[in-house]
Amino acid sequence: MTIKSFIPPQRTLMGPGPSDVSPQVLSALARPTVGHLDPSFIGMMDEVKSLLQYAFKTQNTYTLAISAPGSAGMEACFVNLITPEDTVVVCRNGVFGARMIENVQRIGATAVVVDCPWGRAVDPQALEDVLKQTPQARFVAFVHAETSTGALSDAKTLCEIAKKHNCMTIVDAVTSLGGVELRVDDWGIDAVYSGSQKCLSCVPGISPVSFSEQAAEHIKNRKQQVQSWFLDQSLVMDYWAGQGKRSYHHTAPVNSLYALHEALLILQNEGIENSWQRHQQQHDKLALGLADLGLDFIVPKEERLPQLNAVYIPNNIDDAKVRQYLLNEYNLEIGAGLGQFAGEAWRIGLMGYAARNENVVLCLSALKEALTKFA
Amino acid sequence: MTIKSFIPPQRTLMGPGPSDVSPQVLSALARPTVGHLDPSFIGMMDEVKSLLQYAFKTQNTYTLAISAPGSAGMEACFVNLITPEDTVVVCRNGVFGARMIENVQRIGATAVVVDCPWGRAVDPQALEDVLKQTPQARFVAFVHAETSTGALSDAKTLCEIAKKHNCMTIVDAVTSLGGVELRVDDWGIDAVYSGSQKCLSCVPGISPVSFSEQAAEHIKNRKQQVQSWFLDQSLVMDYWAGQGKRSYHHTAPVNSLYALHEALLILQNEGIENSWQRHQQQHDKLALGLADLGLDFIVPKEERLPQLNAVYIPNNIDDAKVRQYLLNEYNLEIGAGLGQFAGEAWRIGLMGYAARNENVVLCLSALKEALTKFA
C-alpha cells in the first residue's frame, strides 16, 4: 500500500476521552524538542509540578507526571505501595475498579472487594463493613469518577473511613481531576493518579500522580524492589524531585510535557473552582436537553458526574448506526458503553475544553436528528 | 511564582537522544486529536504497523508501538517473555545491558551475565562460553547499539549463537533502528524494542517493538499472568492486531503516534539502506574532524556506531564548561558521559534528522572554539 502523511479529520470529542484539545495546547505540543536534561526543560518541569499541585490541591513534594497513560499511573501507584504480603480493600462499581483488582492480583497481593452496583457511587457503609471484617488491610482503593458509568463517589467520606481503619488510600482521579471537586490534602488521599486526556484537555499519554509524605516514606522504606523498573518511583523521584542536579532515569516525553504545562496553565488561569462550576453548568444544560430527547441517565442525579453523561440507548435504536451517523455527518464522537453497559448506553463527555456551549447544542441537535432518523 | 507559556529555545540536538525532530514531524504531531477508536485512527495504526515492519525488516504480525518510552519497551519484552523460573543470559557492555539485568531480577528470574568491557562490542566467544555452561538458559539478551559507549555489537552472530543453544533472543535496538543495519527476521531476533527519539527523529515517548511468531506463541501460552497490566501484550495485541474490531485496552497516545507515523514515512521515503549510508557518511566526516581536534574515540573503529560518537574529554578540559558554552552560545546540545564514562567522555549524536552536513560543521566549529577557550 502507498502510505501518505496522515491528515486526521477535525472531530468534536464528546466521548469518555480523549476530550477536545484546544489549539493553544496543540501549538505548545509542536514547539521545538529540547533535551530532557536541558536547563530550560528542567525549569519547565518545576512549573509542571507546581501546576499539578495546584490542580490536585496538594502540597505533596512527590507530585509529578508519569511518562505514560493513566493505566500506567494506576500501576505506578499500586506497584510502588503494595507488596505481595499486603491486603488491599478495593471498591468496584465499574470497569476501572475491576482494573485496580487486576493490579493488586498481579503484584501477588490480596484484594478484598467491596462490590457496589454499576452506575452507583461506592457505598460508604459497604466499605466500612468490609474494613471491620478485614483488620489486616492497610490500603483502600477506589475510583473517584467511574468513567465506565458516570458515577461520582464521595471520596472525602471514603477516605475518612479508610483513615479510621488505619489504611492508606489510593484514588483513581483519571476523569475527576479538573472536572469536579478534588482535594487531595484535605481529604487525606495518599496516592492519586489521573490522565492528561480527560478534564485537563491535553493530548493522551501522560499520567499526573501525587503521593502523600506518608506514601513517599512508605515507598522509600520498602525492602522489596518494586517489580517495575520503569515505574519505580524511588528512581523516578530522583529525576523529578531532585533539588539542583537531576539524575537520568528515562527520556521524558518532552513535547507531551509542553502540552501538559500549557493545559495546566489554562486551568490555573481559569481557576479550578471556576472549571468545576463550568462543568456543572454545561452538564445541567446537556441533562435538560437529553431529558427532552427522552434519554434516561444510568446514574441517579445526586451521584452523577457532570463530565461523563451515561444514558441508556432506547430499545428501538441501533447503537452503532447512531454513533456512525454523528461521526460521519457531524464529526462528533460520543462514547459507546463499556463493560456491563456495552451496547446498552452512550457515554457523552463534557470534559475540559469540550465543556462549552457550542458542544452542548451541537450534541443535542445532532443526536435529535439521529434518533429521529433511526427510530 | 507566575507561570507563563513555555517557549523552548531552538536547539540543535546532537546528544544521545532526543535527536533533532524535523518540522514535518512536529507539524504532524500538532494535528487535531481524534479518538483512539476513531476509524481514521485505526487506519493510521495499521499504517504505523506496516511502516514499523519495514523499518525492522520483519514480517512479524506483532509489531507495534508501546505507549511509553524505550525503557518501557524493554520492560514489555522482558515481563511478557520471562517468568520467575527462567534463566536469561544477559550481555553487559554498558548501562543498558545493566538495565536488562535489573529487569530480569525484578521478575524474580535468574540473570547469568556475560560481562564485556565497556566501550567494546559484546564478545561472541564470551557468550558462547557462558551458554555452554548454562544449559538451562532459554533466553539471550543483548544491546545492539550501546548508547552509553557508542559500541555496535554483531547482532547477527550473537543471535546465531543463541539459536544454536535453543535460546530466544531479546535485542535492544533503541539507538540502532534506522541508523545501522538491523534485520529482525534474517537474524532471528525474537523480541526487539526501540525508541522514537533516536534515529527515527520522532518526539520521545513511544517505543516500537516486534515479537517473532515463536515469541508471540510463547506469550499466548504462558500460564502465569504477566506482572504488568499496562504492558501485558496479550491484552495490547487485541487493540493493535485485532482484525476488524479492536478492543479497548488503554488510551493510545494519539498525537505522538501521528508523529511516529510521519517519522517512519520519512524513513521509508528515504529508503532505510540510504538512511544507514547517510549515518555512516556523516559519521566519517565527523570522525575526521574530531581527529583533527585531537579527540580520541572510546570505541575501536570497527565496533563504532556512526550515530553515537563517544570521545574522551582531554585531561585539561572542564567537561561542564564546554557543554554549557555550546548550549549557551550555539544552542548546541552534546551528551555527557554515562555510567563508567560519566565525566570522562562526551557523546555526540548523529541520529536521524540530526545526521546532516549543517550539524557536523556546526558541531566541529563550535567544539573547536570551546576547546581553545577552555584549554
PDB file of N, CA and C in Angstrom, chain A residues 258-331:
ATOM      1  N   TYR A 258       5.292  19.693  27.309  1.00  0.00           N
ATOM      2  CA  TYR A 258       4.975  21.074  26.911  1.00  0.00           C
ATOM      3  C   TYR A 258       3.448  21.258  26.910  1.00  0.00           C
ATOM      4  N   ALA A 259       2.782  20.262  26.326  1.00  0.00           N
ATOM      5  CA  ALA A 259       1.325  20.350  26.190  1.00  0.00           C
ATOM      6  C   ALA A 259       0.650  20.300  27.558  1.00  0.00           C
ATOM      7  N   LEU A 260       1.146  19.432  28.421  1.00  0.00           N
ATOM      8  CA  LEU A 260       0.555  19.346  29.764  1.00  0.00           C
ATOM      9  C   LEU A 260       0.753  20.660  30.508  1.00  0.00           C
ATOM     10  N   HIS A 261       1.935  21.229  30.381  1.00  0.00           N
ATOM     11  CA  HIS A 261       2.229  22.520  31.006  1.00  0.00           C
ATOM     12  C   HIS A 261       1.202  23.561  30.555  1.00  0.00           C
ATOM     13  N   GLU A 262       0.956  23.611  29.274  1.00  0.00           N
ATOM     14  CA  GLU A 262       0.027  24.615  28.726  1.00  0.00           C
ATOM     15  C   GLU A 262      -1.405  24.339  29.199  1.00  0.00           C
ATOM     16  N   ALA A 263      -1.791  23.062  29.199  1.00  0.00           N
ATOM     17  CA  ALA A 263      -3.154  22.711  29.614  1.00  0.00           C
ATOM     18  C   ALA A 263      -3.370  23.058  31.090  1.00  0.00           C
ATOM     19  N   LEU A 264      -2.360  22.815  31.915  1.00  0.00           N
ATOM     20  CA  LEU A 264      -2.475  23.123  33.343  1.00  0.00           C
ATOM     21  C   LEU A 264      -2.492  24.628  33.580  1.00  0.00           C
ATOM     22  N   LEU A 265      -1.765  25.338  32.731  1.00  0.00           N
ATOM     23  CA  LEU A 265      -1.730  26.795  32.834  1.00  0.00           C
ATOM     24  C   LEU A 265      -3.110  27.375  32.497  1.00  0.00           C
ATOM     25  N   ILE A 266      -3.748  26.813  31.480  1.00  0.00           N
ATOM     26  CA  ILE A 266      -5.107  27.242  31.127  1.00  0.00           C
ATOM     27  C   ILE A 266      -6.044  27.018  32.311  1.00  0.00           C
ATOM     28  N   LEU A 267      -5.877  25.874  32.966  1.00  0.00           N
ATOM     29  CA  LEU A 267      -6.718  25.550  34.128  1.00  0.00           C
ATOM     30  C   LEU A 267      -6.469  26.551  35.256  1.00  0.00           C
ATOM     31  N   GLN A 268      -5.204  26.835  35.505  1.00  0.00           N
ATOM     32  CA  GLN A 268      -4.894  27.772  36.593  1.00  0.00           C
ATOM     33  C   GLN A 268      -5.422  29.170  36.272  1.00  0.00           C
ATOM     34  N   ASN A 269      -5.293  29.554  35.020  1.00  0.00           N
ATOM     35  CA  ASN A 269      -5.777  30.885  34.641  1.00  0.00           C
ATOM     36  C   ASN A 269      -7.296  30.992  34.770  1.00  0.00           C
ATOM     37  N   GLU A 270      -7.989  29.913  34.458  1.00  0.00           N
ATOM     38  CA  GLU A 270      -9.446  29.923  34.628  1.00  0.00           C
ATOM     39  C   GLU A 270      -9.791  29.929  36.116  1.00  0.00           C
ATOM     40  N   GLY A 271      -8.995  29.219  36.902  1.00  0.00           N
ATOM     41  CA  GLY A 271      -9.307  28.992  38.318  1.00  0.00           C
ATOM     42  C   GLY A 271     -10.023  27.667  38.438  1.00  0.00           C
ATOM     43  N   ILE A 272      -9.509  26.781  39.269  1.00  0.00           N
ATOM     44  CA  ILE A 272     -10.045  25.414  39.244  1.00  0.00           C
ATOM     45  C   ILE A 272     -11.494  25.367  39.721  1.00  0.00           C
ATOM     46  N   GLU A 273     -11.851  26.238  40.692  1.00  0.00           N
ATOM     47  CA  GLU A 273     -13.252  26.242  41.148  1.00  0.00           C
ATOM     48  C   GLU A 273     -14.170  26.686  40.011  1.00  0.00           C
ATOM     49  N   ASN A 274     -13.692  27.633  39.205  1.00  0.00           N
ATOM     50  CA  ASN A 274     -14.488  28.054  38.034  1.00  0.00           C
ATOM     51  C   ASN A 274     -14.638  26.915  37.031  1.00  0.00           C
ATOM     52  N   SER A 275     -13.590  26.112  36.909  1.00  0.00           N
ATOM     53  CA  SER A 275     -13.657  24.982  35.987  1.00  0.00           C
ATOM     54  C   SER A 275     -14.690  23.957  36.480  1.00  0.00           C
ATOM     55  N   TRP A 276     -14.655  23.680  37.780  1.00  0.00           N
ATOM     56  CA  TRP A 276     -15.663  22.752  38.329  1.00  0.00           C
ATOM     57  C   TRP A 276     -17.074  23.262  38.026  1.00  0.00           C
ATOM     58  N   GLN A 277     -17.249  24.592  38.245  1.00  0.00           N
ATOM     59  CA  GLN A 277     -18.566  25.195  38.048  1.00  0.00           C
ATOM     60  C   GLN A 277     -18.992  25.136  36.574  1.00  0.00           C
ATOM     61  N   ARG A 278     -18.047  25.392  35.691  1.00  0.00           N
ATOM     62  CA  ARG A 278     -18.351  25.334  34.252  1.00  0.00           C
ATOM     63  C   ARG A 278     -18.804  23.935  33.845  1.00  0.00           C
ATOM     64  N   HIS A 279     -18.117  22.926  34.337  1.00  0.00           N
ATOM     65  CA  HIS A 279     -18.524  21.551  34.023  1.00  0.00           C
ATOM     66  C   HIS A 279     -19.957  21.298  34.503  1.00  0.00           C
ATOM     67  N   GLN A 280     -20.269  21.791  35.724  1.00  0.00           N
ATOM     68  CA  GLN A 280     -21.613  21.566  36.258  1.00  0.00           C
ATOM     69  C   GLN A 280     -22.660  22.292  35.423  1.00  0.00           C
ATOM     70  N   GLN A 281     -22.356  23.526  35.043  1.00  0.00           N
ATOM     71  CA  GLN A 281     -23.329  24.316  34.263  1.00  0.00           C
ATOM     72  C   GLN A 281     -23.599  23.694  32.896  1.00  0.00           C
ATOM     73  N   GLN A 282     -22.534  23.264  32.232  1.00  0.00           N
ATOM     74  CA  GLN A 282     -22.725  22.659  30.916  1.00  0.00           C
ATOM     75  C   GLN A 282     -23.477  21.333  31.038  1.00  0.00           C
ATOM     76  N   HIS A 283     -23.164  20.613  32.112  1.00  0.00           N
ATOM     77  CA  HIS A 283     -23.884  19.362  32.360  1.00  0.00           C
ATOM     78  C   HIS A 283     -25.373  19.630  32.538  1.00  0.00           C
ATOM     79  N   ASP A 284     -25.705  20.654  33.309  1.00  0.00           N
ATOM     80  CA  ASP A 284     -27.114  20.948  33.569  1.00  0.00           C
ATOM     81  C   ASP A 284     -27.853  21.213  32.254  1.00  0.00           C
ATOM     82  N   LYS A 285     -27.207  21.978  31.365  1.00  0.00           N
ATOM     83  CA  LYS A 285     -27.825  22.253  30.058  1.00  0.00           C
ATOM     84  C   LYS A 285     -27.994  20.965  29.256  1.00  0.00           C
ATOM     85  N   LEU A 286     -26.922  20.182  29.252  1.00  0.00           N
ATOM     86  CA  LEU A 286     -26.981  18.932  28.481  1.00  0.00           C
ATOM     87  C   LEU A 286     -28.044  17.995  29.044  1.00  0.00           C
ATOM     88  N   ALA A 287     -28.101  17.895  30.370  1.00  0.00           N
ATOM     89  CA  ALA A 287     -29.045  16.964  31.014  1.00  0.00           C
ATOM     90  C   ALA A 287     -30.479  17.351  30.674  1.00  0.00           C
ATOM     91  N   LEU A 288     -30.757  18.659  30.685  1.00  0.00           N
ATOM     92  CA  LEU A 288     -32.101  19.132  30.301  1.00  0.00           C
ATOM     93  C   LEU A 288     -32.433  18.689  28.879  1.00  0.00           C
ATOM     94  N   GLY A 289     -31.494  18.895  27.990  1.00  0.00           N
ATOM     95  CA  GLY A 289     -31.709  18.538  26.585  1.00  0.00           C
ATOM     96  C   GLY A 289     -31.882  17.033  26.398  1.00  0.00           C
ATOM     97  N   LEU A 290     -31.110  16.260  27.117  1.00  0.00           N
ATOM     98  CA  LEU A 290     -31.216  14.806  26.989  1.00  0.00           C
ATOM     99  C   LEU A 290     -32.579  14.325  27.499  1.00  0.00           C
ATOM    100  N   ALA A 291     -33.043  14.973  28.561  1.00  0.00           N
ATOM    101  CA  ALA A 291     -34.375  14.619  29.095  1.00  0.00           C
ATOM    102  C   ALA A 291     -35.438  14.916  28.038  1.00  0.00           C
ATOM    103  N   ASP A 292     -35.292  16.053  27.352  1.00  0.00           N
ATOM    104  CA  ASP A 292     -36.225  16.402  26.272  1.00  0.00           C
ATOM    105  C   ASP A 292     -36.244  15.332  25.182  1.00  0.00           C
ATOM    106  N   LEU A 293     -35.084  14.737  24.961  1.00  0.00           N
ATOM    107  CA  LEU A 293     -34.994  13.690  23.935  1.00  0.00           C
ATOM    108  C   LEU A 293     -35.477  12.342  24.466  1.00  0.00           C
ATOM    109  N   GLY A 294     -35.866  12.312  25.732  1.00  0.00           N
ATOM    110  CA  GLY A 294     -36.389  11.069  26.313  1.00  0.00           C
ATOM    111  C   GLY A 294     -35.306  10.086  26.706  1.00  0.00           C
ATOM    112  N   LEU A 295     -34.075  10.596  26.893  1.00  0.00           N
ATOM    113  CA  LEU A 295     -32.974   9.696  27.259  1.00  0.00           C
ATOM    114  C   LEU A 295     -32.774   9.704  28.775  1.00  0.00           C
ATOM    115  N   ASP A 296     -32.669   8.527  29.351  1.00  0.00           N
ATOM    116  CA  ASP A 296     -32.544   8.399  30.808  1.00  0.00           C
ATOM    117  C   ASP A 296     -31.105   8.146  31.232  1.00  0.00           C
ATOM    118  N   PHE A 297     -30.716   8.832  32.280  1.00  0.00           N
ATOM    119  CA  PHE A 297     -29.377   8.621  32.834  1.00  0.00           C
ATOM    120  C   PHE A 297     -29.295   7.281  33.570  1.00  0.00           C
ATOM    121  N   ILE A 298     -28.124   6.679  33.523  1.00  0.00           N
ATOM    122  CA  ILE A 298     -27.874   5.462  34.301  1.00  0.00           C
ATOM    123  C   ILE A 298     -27.771   5.801  35.776  1.00  0.00           C
ATOM    124  N   VAL A 299     -27.127   6.915  36.075  1.00  0.00           N
ATOM    125  CA  VAL A 299     -26.775   7.257  37.452  1.00  0.00           C
ATOM    126  C   VAL A 299     -27.817   8.209  38.048  1.00  0.00           C
ATOM    127  N   PRO A 300     -28.244   7.973  39.305  1.00  0.00           N
ATOM    128  CA  PRO A 300     -29.160   8.909  39.955  1.00  0.00           C
ATOM    129  C   PRO A 300     -28.547  10.312  40.034  1.00  0.00           C
ATOM    130  N   LYS A 301     -29.391  11.327  39.992  1.00  0.00           N
ATOM    131  CA  LYS A 301     -28.945  12.719  39.873  1.00  0.00           C
ATOM    132  C   LYS A 301     -27.835  13.084  40.856  1.00  0.00           C
ATOM    133  N   GLU A 302     -28.015  12.721  42.118  1.00  0.00           N
ATOM    134  CA  GLU A 302     -27.058  13.204  43.130  1.00  0.00           C
ATOM    135  C   GLU A 302     -25.708  12.480  43.088  1.00  0.00           C
ATOM    136  N   GLU A 303     -25.586  11.430  42.267  1.00  0.00           N
ATOM    137  CA  GLU A 303     -24.312  10.710  42.172  1.00  0.00           C
ATOM    138  C   GLU A 303     -23.682  10.852  40.783  1.00  0.00           C
ATOM    139  N   ARG A 304     -24.198  11.807  40.032  1.00  0.00           N
ATOM    140  CA  ARG A 304     -23.809  11.946  38.628  1.00  0.00           C
ATOM    141  C   ARG A 304     -22.555  12.802  38.437  1.00  0.00           C
ATOM    142  N   LEU A 305     -21.687  12.347  37.548  1.00  0.00           N
ATOM    143  CA  LEU A 305     -20.550  13.159  37.124  1.00  0.00           C
ATOM    144  C   LEU A 305     -21.006  14.154  36.073  1.00  0.00           C
ATOM    145  N   PRO A 306     -20.728  15.447  36.240  1.00  0.00           N
ATOM    146  CA  PRO A 306     -21.100  16.368  35.156  1.00  0.00           C
ATOM    147  C   PRO A 306     -20.339  16.091  33.860  1.00  0.00           C
ATOM    148  N   GLN A 307     -19.115  15.616  33.980  1.00  0.00           N
ATOM    149  CA  GLN A 307     -18.264  15.480  32.786  1.00  0.00           C
ATOM    150  C   GLN A 307     -18.444  14.170  32.044  1.00  0.00           C
ATOM    151  N   LEU A 308     -19.186  13.219  32.616  1.00  0.00           N
ATOM    152  CA  LEU A 308     -19.447  11.991  31.870  1.00  0.00           C
ATOM    153  C   LEU A 308     -20.904  11.580  32.050  1.00  0.00           C
ATOM    154  N   ASN A 309     -21.637  11.730  30.968  1.00  0.00           N
ATOM    155  CA  ASN A 309     -23.088  11.544  30.992  1.00  0.00           C
ATOM    156  C   ASN A 309     -23.446  10.237  30.305  1.00  0.00           C
ATOM    157  N   ALA A 310     -23.734   9.220  31.116  1.00  0.00           N
ATOM    158  CA  ALA A 310     -24.085   7.920  30.542  1.00  0.00           C
ATOM    159  C   ALA A 310     -25.595   7.779  30.522  1.00  0.00           C
ATOM    160  N   VAL A 311     -26.134   7.575  29.322  1.00  0.00           N
ATOM    161  CA  VAL A 311     -27.597   7.438  29.172  1.00  0.00           C
ATOM    162  C   VAL A 311     -27.912   6.125  28.459  1.00  0.00           C
ATOM    163  N   TYR A 312     -29.052   5.548  28.827  1.00  0.00           N
ATOM    164  CA  TYR A 312     -29.488   4.310  28.175  1.00  0.00           C
ATOM    165  C   TYR A 312     -29.855   4.573  26.715  1.00  0.00           C
ATOM    166  N   ILE A 313     -29.476   3.644  25.859  1.00  0.00           N
ATOM    167  CA  ILE A 313     -29.888   3.714  24.461  1.00  0.00           C
ATOM    168  C   ILE A 313     -31.323   3.195  24.384  1.00  0.00           C
ATOM    169  N   PRO A 314     -32.247   3.975  23.765  1.00  0.00           N
ATOM    170  CA  PRO A 314     -33.637   3.499  23.670  1.00  0.00           C
ATOM    171  C   PRO A 314     -33.701   2.142  22.957  1.00  0.00           C
ATOM    172  N   ASN A 315     -34.667   1.351  23.342  1.00  0.00           N
ATOM    173  CA  ASN A 315     -34.803  -0.018  22.829  1.00  0.00           C
ATOM    174  C   ASN A 315     -34.857  -0.133  21.312  1.00  0.00           C
ATOM    175  N   ASN A 316     -35.512   0.835  20.694  1.00  0.00           N
ATOM    176  CA  ASN A 316     -35.720   0.734  19.241  1.00  0.00           C
ATOM    177  C   ASN A 316     -34.563   1.287  18.414  1.00  0.00           C
ATOM    178  N   ILE A 317     -33.488   1.678  19.081  1.00  0.00           N
ATOM    179  CA  ILE A 317     -32.418   2.400  18.373  1.00  0.00           C
ATOM    180  C   ILE A 317     -31.171   1.524  18.180  1.00  0.00           C
ATOM    181  N   ASP A 318     -30.580   1.622  16.990  1.00  0.00           N
ATOM    182  CA  ASP A 318     -29.344   0.891  16.696  1.00  0.00           C
ATOM    183  C   ASP A 318     -28.135   1.731  17.141  1.00  0.00           C
ATOM    184  N   ASP A 319     -27.476   1.256  18.178  1.00  0.00           N
ATOM    185  CA  ASP A 319     -26.334   1.956  18.785  1.00  0.00           C
ATOM    186  C   ASP A 319     -25.295   2.404  17.751  1.00  0.00           C
ATOM    187  N   ALA A 320     -24.780   1.430  17.008  1.00  0.00           N
ATOM    188  CA  ALA A 320     -23.668   1.703  16.102  1.00  0.00           C
ATOM    189  C   ALA A 320     -24.071   2.680  15.002  1.00  0.00           C
ATOM    190  N   LYS A 321     -25.291   2.524  14.490  1.00  0.00           N
ATOM    191  CA  LYS A 321     -25.734   3.408  13.398  1.00  0.00           C
ATOM    192  C   LYS A 321     -25.780   4.865  13.842  1.00  0.00           C
ATOM    193  N   VAL A 322     -26.256   5.090  15.056  1.00  0.00           N
ATOM    194  CA  VAL A 322     -26.348   6.458  15.554  1.00  0.00           C
ATOM    195  C   VAL A 322     -24.947   7.055  15.717  1.00  0.00           C
ATOM    196  N   ARG A 323     -24.054   6.287  16.331  1.00  0.00           N
ATOM    197  CA  ARG A 323     -22.712   6.841  16.556  1.00  0.00           C
ATOM    198  C   ARG A 323     -21.987   7.087  15.235  1.00  0.00           C
ATOM    199  N   GLN A 324     -22.205   6.175  14.291  1.00  0.00           N
ATOM    200  CA  GLN A 324     -21.599   6.373  12.967  1.00  0.00           C
ATOM    201  C   GLN A 324     -22.140   7.619  12.264  1.00  0.00           C
ATOM    202  N   TYR A 325     -23.431   7.820  12.416  1.00  0.00           N
ATOM    203  CA  TYR A 325     -24.064   8.987  11.788  1.00  0.00           C
ATOM    204  C   TYR A 325     -23.493  10.280  12.375  1.00  0.00           C
ATOM    205  N   LEU A 326     -23.398  10.321  13.696  1.00  0.00           N
ATOM    206  CA  LEU A 326     -22.843  11.509  14.350  1.00  0.00           C
ATOM    207  C   LEU A 326     -21.418  11.766  13.866  1.00  0.00           C
ATOM    208  N   LEU A 327     -20.653  10.686  13.743  1.00  0.00           N
ATOM    209  CA  LEU A 327     -19.249  10.815  13.336  1.00  0.00           C
ATOM    210  C   LEU A 327     -19.147  11.252  11.875  1.00  0.00           C
ATOM    211  N   ASN A 328     -19.911  10.595  11.031  1.00  0.00           N
ATOM    212  CA  ASN A 328     -19.785  10.866   9.599  1.00  0.00           C
ATOM    213  C   ASN A 328     -20.421  12.185   9.181  1.00  0.00           C
ATOM    214  N   GLU A 329     -21.556  12.528   9.769  1.00  0.00           N
ATOM    215  CA  GLU A 329     -22.288  13.716   9.335  1.00  0.00           C
ATOM    216  C   GLU A 329     -21.912  14.965  10.122  1.00  0.00           C
ATOM    217  N   TYR A 330     -21.479  14.753  11.378  1.00  0.00           N
ATOM    218  CA  TYR A 330     -21.200  15.922  12.228  1.00  0.00           C
ATOM    219  C   TYR A 330     -19.783  15.931  12.799  1.00  0.00           C
ATOM    220  N   ASN A 331     -18.974  14.957  12.422  1.00  0.00           N
ATOM    221  CA  ASN A 331     -17.621  14.852  13.006  1.00  0.00           C
ATOM    222  C   ASN A 331     -17.672  14.867  14.528  1.00  0.00           C
TER     223      ASN A 331
END
